[in-house]
Tab-separated table of C-alpha atoms and ligand atoms in Angstrom:
chain	number	residue	atom	x	y	z
B	1	UNK	CA	10.783	7.557	18.108
B	2	UNK	CA	8.656	4.662	17.879
B	3	UNK	CA	4.682	5.827	17.926
B	4	UNK	CA	1.879	4.082	19.401
B	5	UNK	CA	1.092	1.402	17.123
B	6	UNK	CA	-2.597	0.861	17.645
B	7	UNK	CA	-5.569	1.693	19.566
B	8	UNK	CA	-5.058	-1.629	21.630
B	9	UNK	CA	-1.574	-1.603	21.850
B	10	UNK	CA	-0.847	-4.687	19.553
B	11	UNK	CA	1.112	-3.682	16.428
B	12	UNK	CA	-0.801	-3.225	13.236
B	13	UNK	CA	0.046	-5.817	10.635
B	14	UNK	CA	0.958	-4.430	7.299
B	15	UNK	CA	1.611	-6.355	4.259
B	16	UNK	CA	4.064	-4.486	1.806
B	17	UNK	CA	4.398	-5.237	-1.760
B	18	UNK	CA	4.913	-4.066	-5.214
B	19	UNK	CA	3.716	-5.093	-8.710
B	20	UNK	CA	4.833	-8.185	-10.730
B	21	UNK	CA	7.392	-6.164	-12.951
B	22	UNK	CA	8.745	-3.680	-10.749
B	23	UNK	CA	12.399	-4.724	-9.373
B	24	UNK	CA	13.219	-1.551	-7.148
B	25	UNK	CA	13.713	-2.006	-3.767
B	26	UNK	CA	14.773	0.944	-1.945
B	27	UNK	CA	11.314	2.157	-1.811
B	28	UNK	CA	10.004	-0.744	-0.175
B	29	UNK	CA	13.012	-0.613	2.253
B	30	UNK	CA	11.955	3.048	2.957
B	31	UNK	CA	8.594	2.101	3.542
B	32	UNK	CA	9.170	-0.739	5.641
B	33	UNK	CA	11.370	1.140	8.225
B	34	UNK	CA	8.739	4.068	7.726
B	35	UNK	CA	6.013	1.909	8.986
B	36	UNK	CA	7.981	0.073	11.829
B	37	UNK	CA	8.833	3.505	12.955
B	38	UNK	CA	5.165	4.193	13.207
B	39	UNK	CA	4.881	0.893	15.445
B	40	UNK	CA	3.703	-1.320	12.468
B	41	UNK	CA	4.577	-5.105	12.128
B	42	UNK	CA	5.531	-5.314	8.377
B	43	UNK	CA	5.697	-8.365	6.094
B	44	UNK	CA	7.795	-7.070	3.279
B	45	UNK	CA	7.281	-9.283	0.050
B	46	UNK	CA	10.168	-7.469	-1.800
B	47	UNK	CA	10.646	-7.006	-5.577
B	48	UNK	CA	8.963	-8.544	-8.443
B	49	UNK	CA	5.747	-9.889	-6.526
B	50	UNK	CA	3.472	-12.085	-8.487
B	51	UNK	CA	-0.245	-11.101	-7.937
B	52	UNK	CA	-1.051	-14.578	-6.364
B	53	UNK	CA	1.843	-14.377	-4.049
B	54	UNK	CA	0.652	-11.230	-2.652
B	55	UNK	CA	-2.941	-12.659	-2.454
B	56	UNK	CA	-1.941	-15.851	-0.757
B	57	UNK	CA	0.457	-14.014	1.771
B	58	UNK	CA	-2.060	-11.510	2.572
B	59	UNK	CA	-4.849	-14.315	3.316
B	60	UNK	CA	-2.458	-16.133	5.270
B	61	UNK	CA	-1.085	-12.940	7.399
B	62	UNK	CA	-4.667	-11.247	7.709
B	63	UNK	CA	-3.098	-7.817	7.878
B	64	UNK	CA	-4.749	-4.576	9.042
B	65	UNK	CA	-3.498	-2.748	5.676
B	66	UNK	CA	-1.901	-3.678	2.503
B	67	UNK	CA	0.590	-1.317	0.878
B	68	UNK	CA	1.791	-1.362	-2.612
B	69	UNK	CA	4.975	0.613	-3.529
B	70	UNK	CA	5.757	0.899	-7.301
B	71	UNK	CA	8.195	3.188	-9.170
B	72	UNK	CA	8.647	1.783	-12.291
B	73	UNK	CA	5.832	3.356	-14.095
B	74	UNK	CA	3.700	0.369	-14.550
B	75	UNK	CA	1.662	0.768	-11.392
B	76	UNK	CA	-1.184	2.348	-13.147
B	77	UNK	CA	-1.820	-0.946	-15.230
B	78	UNK	CA	-0.410	-3.811	-13.228
B	79	UNK	CA	-2.319	-2.225	-10.191
B	80	UNK	CA	-5.603	-2.923	-11.444
B	81	UNK	CA	-4.758	-6.745	-11.497
B	82	UNK	CA	-3.560	-6.504	-8.028
B	83	UNK	CA	-6.887	-4.621	-6.952
B	84	UNK	CA	-9.140	-6.992	-8.525
B	85	UNK	CA	-7.276	-9.867	-7.057
B	86	UNK	CA	-7.405	-8.603	-3.482
B	87	UNK	CA	-11.051	-7.475	-3.838
B	88	UNK	CA	-12.165	-10.784	-5.175
B	89	UNK	CA	-11.055	-12.618	-1.952
B	90	UNK	CA	-13.537	-12.454	0.815
B	91	UNK	CA	-11.134	-13.142	3.485
B	92	UNK	CA	-9.809	-9.538	2.618
B	93	UNK	CA	-12.850	-8.024	2.671
B	94	UNK	CA	-12.575	-4.529	4.741
B	95	UNK	CA	-8.892	-4.582	4.604
B	96	UNK	CA	-7.796	-1.078	3.624
B	97	UNK	CA	-5.594	-1.217	0.117
B	98	UNK	CA	-3.302	1.547	-0.843
B	99	UNK	CA	-1.024	2.330	-3.545
B	100	UNK	CA	1.957	4.744	-3.773
B	101	UNK	CA	5.057	5.882	-5.426
B	102	UNK	CA	5.810	6.821	-8.909
B	103	UNK	CA	2.695	5.083	-10.702
B	104	UNK	CA	3.184	6.175	-14.100
B	105	UNK	CA	5.506	7.507	-16.440
B	106	UNK	CA	3.659	10.772	-16.997
B	107	UNK	CA	4.561	11.940	-13.494
B	108	UNK	CA	1.017	12.251	-12.541
B	109	UNK	CA	0.870	13.927	-9.122
B	110	UNK	CA	-2.752	13.826	-7.838
B	111	UNK	CA	-4.990	10.776	-6.991
B	112	UNK	CA	-7.584	12.037	-9.298
B	113	UNK	CA	-5.300	10.924	-11.974
B	114	UNK	CA	-5.826	7.558	-10.961
B	115	UNK	CA	-9.431	6.880	-11.069
B	116	UNK	CA	-9.202	3.583	-12.728
B	117	UNK	CA	-7.227	2.317	-9.665
B	118	UNK	CA	-9.516	3.624	-7.089
B	119	UNK	CA	-12.416	2.288	-9.146
B	120	UNK	CA	-10.694	-1.106	-8.962
B	121	UNK	CA	-10.508	-1.271	-5.197
B	122	UNK	CA	-7.665	0.650	-4.019
B	123	UNK	CA	-8.628	2.960	-1.018
B	124	UNK	CA	-5.989	5.726	-1.487
B	125	UNK	CA	-3.372	6.495	-4.108
B	126	UNK	CA	-0.598	8.501	-2.548
B	127	UNK	CA	1.587	10.370	-5.119
B	128	UNK	CA	3.765	13.266	-5.430
B	129	UNK	CA	5.204	15.605	-2.615
B	130	UNK	CA	2.447	14.918	-0.384
B	131	UNK	CA	2.592	11.095	-0.560
B	132	UNK	CA	4.244	10.203	2.503
B	133	UNK	CA	2.607	12.860	4.904
B	134	UNK	CA	-0.889	12.116	3.466
B	135	UNK	CA	-0.256	8.551	4.002
B	136	UNK	CA	0.901	8.782	7.611
B	137	UNK	CA	-2.083	11.178	8.534
B	138	UNK	CA	-4.373	8.286	6.985
B	139	UNK	CA	-2.333	5.606	9.093
B	140	UNK	CA	-2.935	7.505	12.357
B	141	UNK	CA	-6.814	7.232	11.669
B	142	UNK	CA	-6.694	3.493	10.997
B	143	UNK	CA	-8.658	1.669	13.602
B	144	UNK	CA	-6.870	-1.545	14.763
B	145	UNK	CA	-9.116	-3.692	12.696
B	146	UNK	CA	-10.815	-7.173	12.590
B	147	UNK	CA	-12.087	-7.876	9.093
B	148	UNK	CA	-15.517	-5.938	9.881
B	149	UNK	CA	-14.828	-3.251	7.459
B	150	UNK	CA	-13.911	-0.570	9.994
B	151	UNK	CA	-10.413	-0.125	8.738
B	152	UNK	CA	-11.441	0.076	5.152
B	153	UNK	CA	-14.275	2.747	6.009
B	154	UNK	CA	-11.890	4.862	7.994
B	155	UNK	CA	-9.167	5.028	5.317
B	156	UNK	CA	-11.697	5.654	2.832
B	157	UNK	CA	-13.556	8.393	4.862
B	158	UNK	CA	-10.310	10.053	5.415
B	159	UNK	CA	-8.897	9.853	1.897
B	160	UNK	CA	-11.761	11.019	-0.190
H	1	B12	C1	17.781	2.987	-8.322
H	1	B12	C2	17.115	2.940	-9.538
H	1	B12	C3	17.094	1.670	-10.052
H	1	B12	C4	18.008	0.631	-9.885
H	1	B12	C5	16.831	-0.224	-8.618
H	1	B12	C6	17.930	-0.976	-7.716
H	1	B12	C7	17.164	-1.279	-6.287
H	1	B12	N1	17.717	-2.493	-6.028
H	1	B12	O1	16.088	-0.953	-6.101
H	1	B12	C8	17.854	-0.195	-11.077
H	1	B12	C9	19.002	0.192	-11.786
H	1	B12	C10	17.934	-1.972	-10.949
H	1	B12	C11	16.769	0.186	-11.940
H	1	B12	C12	16.090	-0.190	-12.888
H	1	B12	C13	15.127	0.362	-13.696
H	1	B12	N2	14.719	1.561	-13.503
H	1	B12	CO1	14.805	2.631	-11.936
H	1	B12	N3	15.617	4.007	-10.722
H	1	B12	C14	16.219	4.048	-9.901
H	1	B12	C15	16.561	5.620	-9.233
H	1	B12	C16	17.605	6.005	-9.756
H	1	B12	C17	16.552	5.486	-7.896
H	1	B12	C18	15.006	4.885	-6.963
H	1	B12	C19	15.519	4.847	-5.533
H	1	B12	O2	16.069	3.874	-5.199
H	1	B12	N4	14.882	5.965	-4.912
H	1	B12	C20	14.991	5.869	-3.417
H	1	B12	C21	13.713	5.611	-2.823
H	1	B12	C22	13.694	5.501	-1.068
H	1	B12	O3	12.789	6.739	-3.339
H	1	B12	P1	11.485	6.322	-4.370
H	1	B12	O4	11.621	5.169	-5.054
H	1	B12	O5	11.576	7.563	-5.003
H	1	B12	O6	10.276	6.147	-3.460
H	1	B12	C23	9.832	7.456	-2.751
H	1	B12	C24	8.522	7.843	-3.221
H	1	B12	O7	8.439	7.460	-4.606
H	1	B12	C25	7.615	7.509	-2.077
H	1	B12	N5	6.819	6.016	-2.302
H	1	B12	C26	7.248	5.147	-3.171
H	1	B12	N6	6.358	4.138	-2.883
H	1	B12	C27	5.190	4.599	-1.949
H	1	B12	C28	4.346	4.089	-1.465
H	1	B12	C29	3.397	4.766	-0.773
H	1	B12	C30	2.209	4.122	-0.187
H	1	B12	C31	3.885	6.052	-0.242
H	1	B12	C32	3.015	6.823	0.646
H	1	B12	C33	5.284	6.450	-0.749
H	1	B12	C34	5.658	5.983	-1.672
H	1	B12	O8	8.305	7.480	-0.787
H	1	B12	C35	9.638	7.224	-1.113
H	1	B12	C36	10.458	8.237	-0.456
H	1	B12	O9	10.039	9.405	-0.784
H	1	B12	C37	15.091	6.254	-9.867
H	1	B12	C38	15.318	7.638	-10.221
H	1	B12	C39	15.073	8.539	-9.129
H	1	B12	N7	15.803	9.427	-8.760
H	1	B12	O10	14.037	8.377	-8.453
H	1	B12	C40	15.094	5.395	-11.140
H	1	B12	C41	13.635	5.102	-11.676
H	1	B12	C42	12.744	4.559	-10.518
H	1	B12	N8	13.877	4.066	-12.645
H	1	B12	C43	13.102	4.067	-13.772
H	1	B12	C44	12.966	3.044	-14.875
H	1	B12	C45	12.247	3.480	-15.827
H	1	B12	C46	13.594	2.021	-14.479
H	1	B12	C47	13.658	0.770	-15.569
H	1	B12	C48	12.650	0.611	-16.485
H	1	B12	C49	15.010	1.353	-16.594
H	1	B12	C50	15.075	0.038	-17.656
H	1	B12	N9	14.891	0.603	-19.009
H	1	B12	O11	15.905	-0.926	-17.514
H	1	B12	C51	14.270	-0.334	-14.703
H	1	B12	C52	13.044	-1.100	-14.223
H	1	B12	C53	13.307	-2.371	-13.825
H	1	B12	C54	12.246	-2.993	-13.178
H	1	B12	N10	11.747	-4.171	-13.745
H	1	B12	O12	11.163	-2.446	-12.340
H	1	B12	C55	12.197	5.337	-13.852
H	1	B12	C56	10.961	5.124	-13.542
H	1	B12	C57	9.903	6.096	-14.285
H	1	B12	C58	8.695	6.553	-14.086
H	1	B12	N11	8.040	5.670	-13.086
H	1	B12	O13	8.303	7.681	-14.558
H	1	B12	C59	13.094	6.066	-12.560
H	1	B12	C60	12.272	7.219	-11.912
H	1	B12	C61	14.146	6.951	-13.476
H	1	B12	C62	13.677	7.916	-14.491
H	1	B12	N12	13.487	9.247	-13.923
H	1	B12	O14	13.060	7.913	-15.540
H	1	B12	N13	16.313	1.571	-11.289
């Protein structure tokens, strides 16, 4: 069942992407369907996305949320470049940025294992068996944002 899309009824815009080295696609398709099921309008950039492409598309779309899904184990390193690039763009100020999946090759299962990603600018890291329910709980709390920082604040407050 399609759920309410946002507080004012217009769909939340989500840019869905991955890191440059990651060729896996079923994770992206899963998340696209999950987000659409929850009323979001998703721009899925597909596999092996260069950081510049992710930033350029995000600046063009002005999303309410940027979601990275990565499962090849390199997210712990390449995610840092993504976070720094996104946080370096004033146009994307206040846009929540989250990452999830199989982010390293050690099978780390809690967000606390990924402190450097949070320090670099991610608002939440979703790993392990609670990744999807935790992500959906935060999505429900995300206001329909402009770029005044309210979305990011809501996400951070709920995630930490
Ligand atoms: C299919 C597959 C491939 C296919 C991908 C085809 C395609 N079109 O996608 C191919 C053969 C190409 C492939 C290649 C490789 N793969 Co591969 N692959 C898999 C496999 C078997 C299934 C992945 C899949 O599609 N799952 C279905 C989707 C729906 O589930 P998911 O990806 O797990 O995502 C779920 C969660 O992680 C979570 N999630 C994911 N992202 C996010 C984001 C957010 C925000 C949230 C909330 C949740 C979330 O939600 C999803 C649903 O529960 C897994 C093993 C496994 N059983 O998971 C290995 C696996 C992902 N691959 C792996 C590896 C190492 C590789 C290669 C490096 C192998 C190699 N030496 O060449 C390459 C990497 C290529 C690259 N450049 O990225 C490792 C990754 C290791 C790690 N992270 O610790 C895995 C885990 C296998 C293993 N056990 O070692 N792979």
